[in-house]
Every structure is written in structure tokens, then in C-alpha cells.
Coordinates of C-alpha atoms in Angstrom, one line a residue:
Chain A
X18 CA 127.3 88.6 80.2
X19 CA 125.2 89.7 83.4
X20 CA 123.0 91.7 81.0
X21 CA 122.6 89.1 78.3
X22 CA 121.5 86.8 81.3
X23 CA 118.8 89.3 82.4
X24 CA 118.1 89.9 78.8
X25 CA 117.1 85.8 78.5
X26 CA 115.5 85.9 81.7
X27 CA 113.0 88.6 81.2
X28 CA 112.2 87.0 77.9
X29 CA 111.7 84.0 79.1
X30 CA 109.1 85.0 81.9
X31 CA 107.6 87.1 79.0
X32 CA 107.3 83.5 76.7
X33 CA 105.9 81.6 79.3
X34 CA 103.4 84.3 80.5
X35 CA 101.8 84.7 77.2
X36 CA 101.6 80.7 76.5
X37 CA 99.6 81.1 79.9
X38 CA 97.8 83.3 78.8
X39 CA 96.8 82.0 75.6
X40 CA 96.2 78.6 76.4
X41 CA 93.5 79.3 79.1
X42 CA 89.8 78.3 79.1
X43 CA 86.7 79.8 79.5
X44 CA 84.7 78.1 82.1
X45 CA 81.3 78.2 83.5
X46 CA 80.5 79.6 87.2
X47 CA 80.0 75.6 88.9
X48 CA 83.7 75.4 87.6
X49 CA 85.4 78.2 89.7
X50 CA 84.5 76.3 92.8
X51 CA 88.5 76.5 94.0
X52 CA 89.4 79.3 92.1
X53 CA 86.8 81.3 94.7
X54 CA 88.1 79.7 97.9
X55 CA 88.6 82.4 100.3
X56 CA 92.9 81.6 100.1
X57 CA 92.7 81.8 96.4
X58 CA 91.9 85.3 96.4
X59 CA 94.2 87.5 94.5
X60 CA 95.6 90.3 96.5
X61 CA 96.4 90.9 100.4
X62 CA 94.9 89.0 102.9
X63 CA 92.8 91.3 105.7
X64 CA 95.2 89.6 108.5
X65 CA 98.4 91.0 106.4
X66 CA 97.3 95.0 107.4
X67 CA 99.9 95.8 109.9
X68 CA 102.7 93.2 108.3
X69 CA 102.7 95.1 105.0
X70 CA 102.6 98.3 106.8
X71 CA 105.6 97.5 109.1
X72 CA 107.4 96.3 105.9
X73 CA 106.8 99.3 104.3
X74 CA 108.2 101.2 107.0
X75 CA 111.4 98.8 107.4
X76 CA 112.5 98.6 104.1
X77 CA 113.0 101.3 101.4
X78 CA 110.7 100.0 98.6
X79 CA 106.8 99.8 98.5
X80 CA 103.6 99.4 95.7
X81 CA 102.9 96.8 93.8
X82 CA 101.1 94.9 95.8
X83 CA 97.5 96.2 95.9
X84 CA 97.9 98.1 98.9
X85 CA 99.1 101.5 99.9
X86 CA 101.8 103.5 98.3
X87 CA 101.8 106.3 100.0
X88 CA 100.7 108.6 102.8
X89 CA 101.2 108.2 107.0
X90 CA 104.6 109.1 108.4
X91 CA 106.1 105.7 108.7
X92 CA 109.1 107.7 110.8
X93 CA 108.7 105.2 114.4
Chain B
X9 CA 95.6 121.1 96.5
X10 CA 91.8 121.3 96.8
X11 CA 90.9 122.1 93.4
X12 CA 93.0 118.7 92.1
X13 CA 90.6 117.1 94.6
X14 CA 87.6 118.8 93.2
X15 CA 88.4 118.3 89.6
X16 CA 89.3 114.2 90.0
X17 CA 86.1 113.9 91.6
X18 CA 84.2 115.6 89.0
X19 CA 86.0 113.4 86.2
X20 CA 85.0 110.7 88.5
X21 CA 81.3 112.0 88.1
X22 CA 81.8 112.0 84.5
X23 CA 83.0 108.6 84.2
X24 CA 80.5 107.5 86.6
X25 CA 77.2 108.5 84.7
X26 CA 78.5 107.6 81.2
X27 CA 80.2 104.1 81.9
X28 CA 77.4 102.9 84.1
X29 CA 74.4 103.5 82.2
X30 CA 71.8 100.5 82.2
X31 CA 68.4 100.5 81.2
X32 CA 67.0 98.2 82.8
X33 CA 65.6 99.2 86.2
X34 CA 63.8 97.8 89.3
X35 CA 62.9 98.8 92.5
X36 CA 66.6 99.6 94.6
X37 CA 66.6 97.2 98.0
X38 CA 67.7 98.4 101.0
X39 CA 71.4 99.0 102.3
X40 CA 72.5 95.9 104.0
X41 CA 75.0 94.5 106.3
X42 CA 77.6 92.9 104.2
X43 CA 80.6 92.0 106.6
X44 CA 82.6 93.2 109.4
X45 CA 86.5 92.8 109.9
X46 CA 88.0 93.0 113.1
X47 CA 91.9 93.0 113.2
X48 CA 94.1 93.6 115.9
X49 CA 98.0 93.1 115.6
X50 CA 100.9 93.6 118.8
X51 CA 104.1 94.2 117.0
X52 CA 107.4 94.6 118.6
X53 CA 110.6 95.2 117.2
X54 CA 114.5 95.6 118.2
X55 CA 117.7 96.4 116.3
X56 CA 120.7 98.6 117.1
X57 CA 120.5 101.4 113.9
X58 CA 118.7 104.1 114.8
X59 CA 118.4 106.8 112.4
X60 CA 117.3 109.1 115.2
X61 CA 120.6 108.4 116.8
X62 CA 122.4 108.9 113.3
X63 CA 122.5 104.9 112.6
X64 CA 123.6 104.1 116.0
X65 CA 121.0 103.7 119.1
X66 CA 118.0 101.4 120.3
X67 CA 115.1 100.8 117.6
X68 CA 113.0 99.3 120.1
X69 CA 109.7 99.7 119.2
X70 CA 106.2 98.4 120.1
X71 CA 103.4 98.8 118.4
X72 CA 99.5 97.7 119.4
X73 CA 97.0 98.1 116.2
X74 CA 93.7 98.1 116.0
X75 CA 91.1 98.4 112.8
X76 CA 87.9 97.8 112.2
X77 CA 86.0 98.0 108.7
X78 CA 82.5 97.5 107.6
X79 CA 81.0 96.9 104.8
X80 CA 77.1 97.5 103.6
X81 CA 75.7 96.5 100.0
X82 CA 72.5 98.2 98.4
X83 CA 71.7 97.3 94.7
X84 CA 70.2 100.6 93.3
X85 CA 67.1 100.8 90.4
X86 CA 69.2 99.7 87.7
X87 CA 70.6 96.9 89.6
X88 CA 74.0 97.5 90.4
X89 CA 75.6 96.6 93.3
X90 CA 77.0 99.5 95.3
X91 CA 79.4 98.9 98.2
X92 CA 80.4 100.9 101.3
X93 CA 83.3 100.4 103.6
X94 CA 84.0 102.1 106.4
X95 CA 87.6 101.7 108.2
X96 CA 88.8 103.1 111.0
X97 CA 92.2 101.9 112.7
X98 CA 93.7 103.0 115.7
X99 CA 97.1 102.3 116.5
X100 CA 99.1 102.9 120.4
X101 CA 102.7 103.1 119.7
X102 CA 105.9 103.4 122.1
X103 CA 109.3 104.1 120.7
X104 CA 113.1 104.3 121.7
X105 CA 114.6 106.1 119.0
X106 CA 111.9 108.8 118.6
X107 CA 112.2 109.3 122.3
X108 CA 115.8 110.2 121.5
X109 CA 114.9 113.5 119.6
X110 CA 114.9 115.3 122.8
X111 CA 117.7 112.9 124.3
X112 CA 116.1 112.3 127.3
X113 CA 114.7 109.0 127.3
X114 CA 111.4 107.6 128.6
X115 CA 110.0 110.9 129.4
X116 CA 109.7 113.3 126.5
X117 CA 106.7 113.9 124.3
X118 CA 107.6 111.4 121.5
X119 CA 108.0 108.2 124.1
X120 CA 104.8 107.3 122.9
X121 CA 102.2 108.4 120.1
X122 CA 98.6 107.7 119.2
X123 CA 97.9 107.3 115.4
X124 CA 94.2 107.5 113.9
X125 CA 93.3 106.6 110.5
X126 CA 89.5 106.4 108.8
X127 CA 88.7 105.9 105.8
X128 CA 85.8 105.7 103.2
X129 CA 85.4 103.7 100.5
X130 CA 82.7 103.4 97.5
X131 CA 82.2 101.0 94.2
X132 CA 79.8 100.4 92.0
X133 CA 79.3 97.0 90.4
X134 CA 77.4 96.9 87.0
X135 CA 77.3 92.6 86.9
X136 CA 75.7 92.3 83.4
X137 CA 78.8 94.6 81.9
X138 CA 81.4 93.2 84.2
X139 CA 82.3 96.8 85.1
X140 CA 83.2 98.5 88.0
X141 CA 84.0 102.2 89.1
X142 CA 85.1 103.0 92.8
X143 CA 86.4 105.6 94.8
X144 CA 87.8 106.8 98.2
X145 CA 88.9 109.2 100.7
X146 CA 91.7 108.6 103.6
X147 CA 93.3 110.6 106.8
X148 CA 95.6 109.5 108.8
X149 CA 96.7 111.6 112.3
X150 CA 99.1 112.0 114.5
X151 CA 101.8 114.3 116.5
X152 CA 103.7 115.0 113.9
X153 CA 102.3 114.0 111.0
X154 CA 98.8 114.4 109.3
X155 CA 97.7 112.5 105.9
X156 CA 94.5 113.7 103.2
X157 CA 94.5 110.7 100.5
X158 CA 91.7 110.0 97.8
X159 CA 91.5 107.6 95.0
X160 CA 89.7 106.4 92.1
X161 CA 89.2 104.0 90.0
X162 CA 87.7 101.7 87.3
X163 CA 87.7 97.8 86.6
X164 CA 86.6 95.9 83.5
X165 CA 86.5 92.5 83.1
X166 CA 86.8 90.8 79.8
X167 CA 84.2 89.5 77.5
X168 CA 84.6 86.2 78.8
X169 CA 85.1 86.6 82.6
X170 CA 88.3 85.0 82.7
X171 CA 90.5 88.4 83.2
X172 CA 90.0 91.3 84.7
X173 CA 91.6 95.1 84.3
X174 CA 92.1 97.6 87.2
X175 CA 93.5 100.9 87.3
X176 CA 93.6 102.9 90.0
X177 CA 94.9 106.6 90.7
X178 CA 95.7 107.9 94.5
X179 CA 96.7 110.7 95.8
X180 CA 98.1 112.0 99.4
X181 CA 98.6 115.1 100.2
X182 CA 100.8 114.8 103.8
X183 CA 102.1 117.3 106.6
X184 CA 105.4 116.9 108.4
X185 CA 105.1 118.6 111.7
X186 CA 109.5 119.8 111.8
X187 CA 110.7 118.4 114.8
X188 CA 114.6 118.6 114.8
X189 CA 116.8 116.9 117.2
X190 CA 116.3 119.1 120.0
X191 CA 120.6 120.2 119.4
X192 CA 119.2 121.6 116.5
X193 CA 116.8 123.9 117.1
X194 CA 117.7 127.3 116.1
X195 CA 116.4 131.2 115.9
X196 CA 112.6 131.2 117.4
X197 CA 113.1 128.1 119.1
X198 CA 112.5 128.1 122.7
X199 CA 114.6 124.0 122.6
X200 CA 111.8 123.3 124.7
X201 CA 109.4 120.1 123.9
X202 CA 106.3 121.2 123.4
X203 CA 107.0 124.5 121.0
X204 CA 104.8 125.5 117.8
X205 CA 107.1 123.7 115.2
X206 CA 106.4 124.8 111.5
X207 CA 105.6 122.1 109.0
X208 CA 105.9 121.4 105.3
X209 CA 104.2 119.1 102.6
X210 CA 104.7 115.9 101.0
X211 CA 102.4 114.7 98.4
X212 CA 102.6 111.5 96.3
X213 CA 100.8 110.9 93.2
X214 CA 100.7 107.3 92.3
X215 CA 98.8 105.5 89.0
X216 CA 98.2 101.6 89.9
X217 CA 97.9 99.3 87.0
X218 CA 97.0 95.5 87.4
X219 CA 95.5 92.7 85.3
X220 CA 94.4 89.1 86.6
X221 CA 93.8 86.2 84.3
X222 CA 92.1 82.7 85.2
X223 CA 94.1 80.1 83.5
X224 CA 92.3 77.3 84.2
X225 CA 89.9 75.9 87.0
X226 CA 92.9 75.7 89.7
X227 CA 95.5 78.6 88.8
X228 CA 95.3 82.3 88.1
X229 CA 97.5 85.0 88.2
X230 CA 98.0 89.1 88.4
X231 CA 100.2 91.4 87.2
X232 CA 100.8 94.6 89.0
X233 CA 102.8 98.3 88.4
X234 CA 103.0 101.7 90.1
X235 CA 103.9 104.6 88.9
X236 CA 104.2 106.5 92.0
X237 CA 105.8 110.0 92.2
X238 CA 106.8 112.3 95.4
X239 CA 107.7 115.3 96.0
X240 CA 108.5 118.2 98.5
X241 CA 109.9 117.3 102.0
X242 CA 110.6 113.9 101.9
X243 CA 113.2 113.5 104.6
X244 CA 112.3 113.1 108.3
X245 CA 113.3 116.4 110.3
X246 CA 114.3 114.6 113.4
X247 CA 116.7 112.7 111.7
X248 CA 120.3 112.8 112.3
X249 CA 123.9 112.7 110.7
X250 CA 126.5 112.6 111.8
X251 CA 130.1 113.6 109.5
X252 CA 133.3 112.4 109.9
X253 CA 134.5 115.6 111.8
X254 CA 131.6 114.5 114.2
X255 CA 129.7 117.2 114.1
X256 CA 126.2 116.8 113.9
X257 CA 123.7 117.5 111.4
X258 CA 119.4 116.9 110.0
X259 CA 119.1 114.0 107.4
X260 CA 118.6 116.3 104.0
X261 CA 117.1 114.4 101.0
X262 CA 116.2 115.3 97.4
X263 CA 112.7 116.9 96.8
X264 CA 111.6 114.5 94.6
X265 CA 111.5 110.6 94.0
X266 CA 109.7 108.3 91.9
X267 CA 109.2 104.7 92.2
X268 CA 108.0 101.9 89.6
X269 CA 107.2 98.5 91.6
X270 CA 106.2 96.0 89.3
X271 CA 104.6 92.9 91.0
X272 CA 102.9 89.2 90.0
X273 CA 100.9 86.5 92.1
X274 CA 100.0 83.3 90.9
X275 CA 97.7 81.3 92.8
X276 CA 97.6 77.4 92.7
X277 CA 95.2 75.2 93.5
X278 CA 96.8 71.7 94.2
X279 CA 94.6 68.9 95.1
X280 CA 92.1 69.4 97.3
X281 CA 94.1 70.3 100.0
X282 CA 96.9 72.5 99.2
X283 CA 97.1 76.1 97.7
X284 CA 100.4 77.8 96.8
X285 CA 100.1 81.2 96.9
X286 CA 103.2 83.4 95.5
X287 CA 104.4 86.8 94.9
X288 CA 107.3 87.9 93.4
X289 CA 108.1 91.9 92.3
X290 CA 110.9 94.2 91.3
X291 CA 111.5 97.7 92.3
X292 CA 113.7 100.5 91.2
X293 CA 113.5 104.5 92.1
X294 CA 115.3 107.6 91.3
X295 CA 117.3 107.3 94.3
X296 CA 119.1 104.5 93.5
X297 CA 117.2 101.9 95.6
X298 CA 116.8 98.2 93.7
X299 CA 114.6 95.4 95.6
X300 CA 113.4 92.2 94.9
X301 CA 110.7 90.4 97.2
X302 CA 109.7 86.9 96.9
X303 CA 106.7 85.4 98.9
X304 CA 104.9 81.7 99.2
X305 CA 102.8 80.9 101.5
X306 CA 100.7 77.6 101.1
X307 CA 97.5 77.0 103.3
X308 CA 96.6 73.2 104.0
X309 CA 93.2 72.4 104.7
X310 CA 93.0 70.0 106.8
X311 CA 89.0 69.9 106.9
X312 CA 86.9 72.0 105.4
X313 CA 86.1 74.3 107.8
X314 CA 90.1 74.2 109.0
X315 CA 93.6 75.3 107.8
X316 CA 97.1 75.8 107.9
X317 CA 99.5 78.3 106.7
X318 CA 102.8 78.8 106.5
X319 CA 104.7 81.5 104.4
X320 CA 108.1 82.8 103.6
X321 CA 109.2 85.7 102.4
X322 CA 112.4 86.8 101.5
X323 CA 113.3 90.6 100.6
X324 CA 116.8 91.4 98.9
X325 CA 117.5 95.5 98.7
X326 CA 120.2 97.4 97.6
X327 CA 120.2 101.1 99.5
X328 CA 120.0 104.7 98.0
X329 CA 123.5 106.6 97.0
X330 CA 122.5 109.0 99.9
X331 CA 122.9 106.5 102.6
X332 CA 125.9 106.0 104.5
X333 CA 126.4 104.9 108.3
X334 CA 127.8 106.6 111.8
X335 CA 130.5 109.2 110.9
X336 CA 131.1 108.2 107.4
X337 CA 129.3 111.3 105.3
X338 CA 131.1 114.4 104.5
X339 CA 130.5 118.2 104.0
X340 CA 130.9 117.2 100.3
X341 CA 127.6 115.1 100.2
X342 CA 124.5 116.8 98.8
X343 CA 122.1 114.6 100.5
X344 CA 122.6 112.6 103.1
X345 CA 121.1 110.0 105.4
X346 CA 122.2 107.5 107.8
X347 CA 118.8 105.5 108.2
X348 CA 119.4 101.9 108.0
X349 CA 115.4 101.4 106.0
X350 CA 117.4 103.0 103.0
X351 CA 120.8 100.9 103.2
X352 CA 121.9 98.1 101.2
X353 CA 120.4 94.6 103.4
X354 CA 118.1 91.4 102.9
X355 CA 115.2 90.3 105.3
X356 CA 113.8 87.0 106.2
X357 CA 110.2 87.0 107.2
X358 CA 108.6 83.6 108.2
X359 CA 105.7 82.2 110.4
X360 CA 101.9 80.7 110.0
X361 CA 98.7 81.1 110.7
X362 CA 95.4 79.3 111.3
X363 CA 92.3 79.8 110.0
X364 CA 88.8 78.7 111.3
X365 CA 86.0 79.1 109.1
X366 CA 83.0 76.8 110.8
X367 CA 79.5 76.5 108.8
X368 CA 77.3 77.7 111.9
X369 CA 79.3 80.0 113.6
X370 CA 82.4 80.5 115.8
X371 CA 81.9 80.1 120.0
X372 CA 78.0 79.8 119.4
X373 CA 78.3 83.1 117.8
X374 CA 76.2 82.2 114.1
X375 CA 77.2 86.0 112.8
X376 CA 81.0 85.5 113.8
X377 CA 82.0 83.2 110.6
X378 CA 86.1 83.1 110.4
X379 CA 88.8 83.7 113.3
X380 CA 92.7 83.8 112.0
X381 CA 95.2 84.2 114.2
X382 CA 98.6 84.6 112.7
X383 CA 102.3 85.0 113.8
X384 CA 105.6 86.1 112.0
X385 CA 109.5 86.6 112.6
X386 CA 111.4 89.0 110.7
X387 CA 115.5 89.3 110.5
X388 CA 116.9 92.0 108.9
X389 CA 121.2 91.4 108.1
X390 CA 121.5 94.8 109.8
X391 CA 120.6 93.7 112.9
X392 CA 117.6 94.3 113.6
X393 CA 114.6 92.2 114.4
X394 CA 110.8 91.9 115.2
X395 CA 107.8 89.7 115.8
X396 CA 103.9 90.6 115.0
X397 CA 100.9 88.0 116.1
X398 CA 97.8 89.0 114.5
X399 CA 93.8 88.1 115.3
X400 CA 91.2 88.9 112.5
X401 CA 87.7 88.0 113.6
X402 CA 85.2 88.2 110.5
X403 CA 81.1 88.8 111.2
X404 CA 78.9 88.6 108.2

């Protein structure tokens, strides 16, 4: 039952991300005004250095999100 | 070790010369000042799991940071832009539990510890193909521990500009200085602190995949993977166990481990005033540790120049078959770890920050264009908890 869950769920998300990514535009540069606001930037923030790299330390997963996944002791 | 190095960056050469080829050319302009980042964090933490202490024992930690990076822009003859950033981060650290190694606390060797970390970094931007190719080199130092990373790289965005595809492959090749509890310490050693300890190596080897897509003029989104692989001594030497019997013994882990993160953001633009940013990823490895994280955070601007944000994030892990707490492993176990980072636990972290972005300048200062100051609390349901305030001052 769990697995038939999951199994629904991950299609879902899979459904909906192509829709996404089908139905988007093209646009022209004067339209990307928001989408290049310094907070929309994809990816880690320069203030978020030493949060990600406490969390890293802290908790037993890392990666997948743009930053470093491996390397430095972490043992403090 | 060295020739992997020499031969990525001779692939890299390869790549470089045959994907970048333009024929127009001009006259290359000078190297430039791009932008400077200053940020400086004070983190402090407390919690009752040491795994120095075998799960038991103070993790009270500070931790002062410091790192600056620059960045300079040249566009060469055939007009592609090429980028250069230099980091360099320094960071003063004092800690409890490491200071526990040699049991006697606030006065042996590890009570406190330095750690330096440059790093270069390269890319080349050809505009009219929407290509890019970059590389690196990292090293991070201290007492017991010294890092040699590289990376490289290539992005392509797609005919129409609306998505983008990175891929990335790093490397780190990493020396553990073996500093056992000092109960431990056997044949040669003298038990003293400051002895000539042997080391081993660590090296990871990790392929980074990701792929953003503009949806529409207020939302995009990215998809992320690792494919990261470990192996050689991947424990920590000053670790301890202890077994039911209560004897005492060094935290022993498998050789090898590999780890597939997979990751999405989707950013949203709503109004003019509020953006939802949100992160959500999955992460399993071959020793048995499952997470899922879950982030939003969703600046306000309340002028322009001015905003607000606060952000959640919510971390749900389930620990590695190797972990087990005070007294509870046995001389059955293969491996065996009491270090509450690995166990089964969920984390809140929560705070805001504010960002200042003025048009001529911060303090009269025209160069010094953004100041953010941002603070955080983190629980973890073991116990343990910790606060960071950050400043990141931005010159352009």
C-alpha cells in the first residue's frame, strides 16, 4: 500500500513537471525583469556559506544543492 | 592521485579549445573588477551527544568564519567572457568534545583550531552560443586534516534561452591526521599530545547534474543529482565506542560509501512584492541513511532598495545501520559508531534576514552596494541546538 502510494506520488511530481515544462514560453530579455531579481536566483545564496556547511556537518546527508559534496574534515 | 589530476585537466584543455571556438575576434579588454563578497558568520552550538565522548558529553562548539571572494571579468579576442574568483576563508574554532580526545579539558591541543581554505575558480562564457566551460582548484587546512579538491565543468543553455544544462565533476583527495582517544594510543606512541601521528586518505569523486527551466516571466525551476562516491578511511580516528561490556573502543566504518542526493527549487515571483523560494530533495546511501529536506523562504520587499526574509527548513533523517548510542554496540558489530550526525532524528531550522540594496551606495560608501545580515535557530530532536548570525557585505 506504502509503495503503491510512493509509486503515485513520484508519478505525479513526474506529470506535473513535464506539463511545466512543456507549457512554458519563450520570452524576450525586457521580460525577465523579475526572473533576474537578485532573490530569484537559482542556487545558494552567498550569506548561506557557513549555514550549509554546519548542516552538512550536523546531519548525515549532503549534495544536491549546488554546493560542496565533499572534502574538509567536518569532525568539530 | 596526481596523474587523475593531470589527465582531467588535459580533457578539460581538450574540451576547452574545441567547444569554444568562435571566429569572430576583437581586440580582448582588460581584466576588471567585477565584485567582492565579504561574509563573516559567529556560530555557536550545544547538545549533549558527543561522539568524542562515545554519544555522551558536551558538543559545545563555537565557531567564528570569515571568507572573502573576488571576482575579475576580461572578455578575450573572440569575445567571451572569462571570469576569475578568488576565495579565501578563514575560520577560528573552539570545541568541547574535541578537547575531550586527550580528556583533559580546556587545555589540550584540540581546545581550539584554525581552519584555512582558498580556492580558485575559472569560466569561460561564449554569449552568442549560450555555452560555458569552467574549472577549479580547492585546499582546505587544518591540525588534523588537509583537503586537495578540483573540478570541472560545462554548461549549455538551450536554443531558446529558457533552460539551462550543467554538469559538473569534483574531486577531493583528503588526509586524516590519526588522532585516537589518547586511551588508545598504542605501540610507538609516546600518549603524549603533540606526537607525529600517521595519517591516511579519503577521496571522494562526485558527478553533479542539474537542469533549470524558465516557465514563464515569474517562476523557474532546477533539478539537481549527485552521484558522489567515497572511499578509504572514512571514519574519524578520535572517535569513540563504547560496548555493552564497557570497554572502550575507535568508531570503525566501511571503506566505502556512495550517495545520490537528488534536489529541486522552484522560484516564484508573486506580485511585486513577494518571492517564494523552495527547495525540496531526497537522499539515500549505501549505509543505510534516508533524508528528506524541505526549505521556503520568501523575501518581501518592502521598497525597492529593502527586504525581508524569513525561511524554514525542516530536515527528516533516518540514521546508518552502523549507528547505535552509549553502551549499546557489541563485539558482534562489524562497524560501529555512536555519533549522533549519523542516527535516526529531524531538525528545525528557522530565522530571517534583511537585505539592503540602496542605488548609490551603503554608509556613503558608492562601491559598497548590498549589506545582509541574517540570523537562524536550529533544533535537533536529539538534543542538540545552535544559533548562526551572518553579515555579507557586497562591493562591486
Amino acid at each position: 500500500m506504502k509503495n503503491n502510494i510512493k509509486k503515485i506520488g513520484t508519478g505525479l511530481v513526474a506529470f506535473i513537471i513535464m506539463i511545466l515544462i512543456h507549457s512554458c514560453t519563450a520570452l524576450k530579455e525586457y521580460e525577465k525583469s523579475k526572473l533576474n531579481d537578485a532573490e530569484m536566483a537559482l542556487g545558494n545564496r552567498t550569506i548561506e556559506k557557513t549555514e550549509l556547511s554546519f548542516q552538512s556537518y550536523r546531519e548525515g546527508s549532503s549534495g544536491a544543492n549546488s554546493g560542496k559534496v565533499g572534502g574538509g574534515c567536518g569532525c568539530n | 592521485m596526481k596523474k587523475i589530476v593531470i589527465s582531467i585537466w588535459a580533457l578539460f584543455g581538450f574540451i576547452s579549445s574545441k567547444a569554444q571556438e568562435n571566429t569572430n575576434t576583437a581586440p580582448s579588454k582588460k581584466l576588471t573588477f567585477d565584485e567582492a563578497n565579504l561574509v563573516s558568520s559567529y556560530y555557536h552550538q550545544d547538545g549533549n551527544n558527543s561522539a568524542v565522548t562515545g554519544g555522551i558529553g558536551s558538543e559545545k562548539l563555537t565557531d567564528l568564519s570569515n571568507t572573502i571572494d573576488v571576482t575579475m571579468v576580461k572578455y578575450d579576442s573572440k569575445q567571451r567572457k572569462n571570469k576569475f574568483n578568488l576565495s579565501v576563508g578563514i575560520d577560528h574554532y573552539t570545541s568541547a568534545s574535541s578537547d575531550m580526545i586527550d580528556l583533559k579539558a580546556n587545555s589540550s591541543a584540540s581546545h581550539a583550531d584554525t581552519r584555512i581554505y582558498p580556492s580558485l575558480q575559472w569560466s569561460r562564457e561564449n554569449e552568442s552560443k549560450g555555452s560555458t566551460i569552467f574549472g577549479g582548484i580547492s585546499f582546505s587546512t587544518e591540525f588534523d586534516y588537509q583537503s586537495y579538491g578540483a573540478n570541472i565543468g560545462f554548461a549549455q543553455k538551450t536554443a531558446n534561452r529558457m533552460g539551462e544544462f550543467t554538469a559538473k565533476f569534483q574531486t577531493y583527495f583528503d588526509q586524516v591526521k590519526l588522532v585516537t582517544p589518547i586511551e588508545l594510543r598504542t605501540g610507538n606512541s609516546t600518549g603524549r599530545e603533540h606526537e607525529n601521528y600517521g595519517t591516511s586518505g579519503r577521496n571522494t569523486f562526485a558527478l553533479s547534474l542539474a537542469y533549470s527551466q524558465i516557465i514563464n516571466q515569474n517562476f523557474q525551476i532546477e533539478f539537481l543529482t549527485d552521484a558522489v562516491q567515497q572511499t578509504g578511511f572514512l571514519s574519524l580516528p578520535f572517535h569513540r565506542v563504547y560496548f555493552t561490556d564497557g570497554s572502550v573502543h575507535q568508531e570503525t566504518l566501511p571503506d566505502k560509501r556512495f550517495k545520490l542526493p537528488l534536489g529541486v527549487r522552484a522560484n516564484y515571483f508573486l506580485g511585486d512584492r513577494f518571492i517564494f523560494r523552495t527547495y525540496y530533495r531526497y537522499y539515500t546511501d549505501s549505509w543505510g541513511v534516508r533524508s528528506n529536506t524541505f526549505n521556503i523562504e520568501t523575501p518581501v520587499k518592502i521598497s525597492p532598495f529593502v527586504s525581508i526574509s524569513p525561511f524554514y527548513r525542516y530536515y527528516s533523517q533516518k540514521g546508518t545501520k552502523y549507528f547505535a548510542p552509549y553502551e549499546q554496540h557489541t563485539a558482534f558489530d562489524d562497524y560501529y559508531t555512536s555519533n549522533y550526525d549519523l542516527s535516526t532524528f529531524n531538525s528545525n531550522f528557522y530565522g530571517a534576514g534583511i537585505r539592503l540594496s540602496p542605488k548609490n551606495g551603503l554608509f556613503g560608501i558608492e562601491r559598497l552596494n548590498m549589506l545582509e545580515i541574517r540570523y537562524g535557530h536550529y533544533t535537533k530532536s536529539v538534543g542538540m541546538n545552535s544559533d548562526i548570525i551572518s553579515l555579507n557585505l557586497r562591493f562591486k
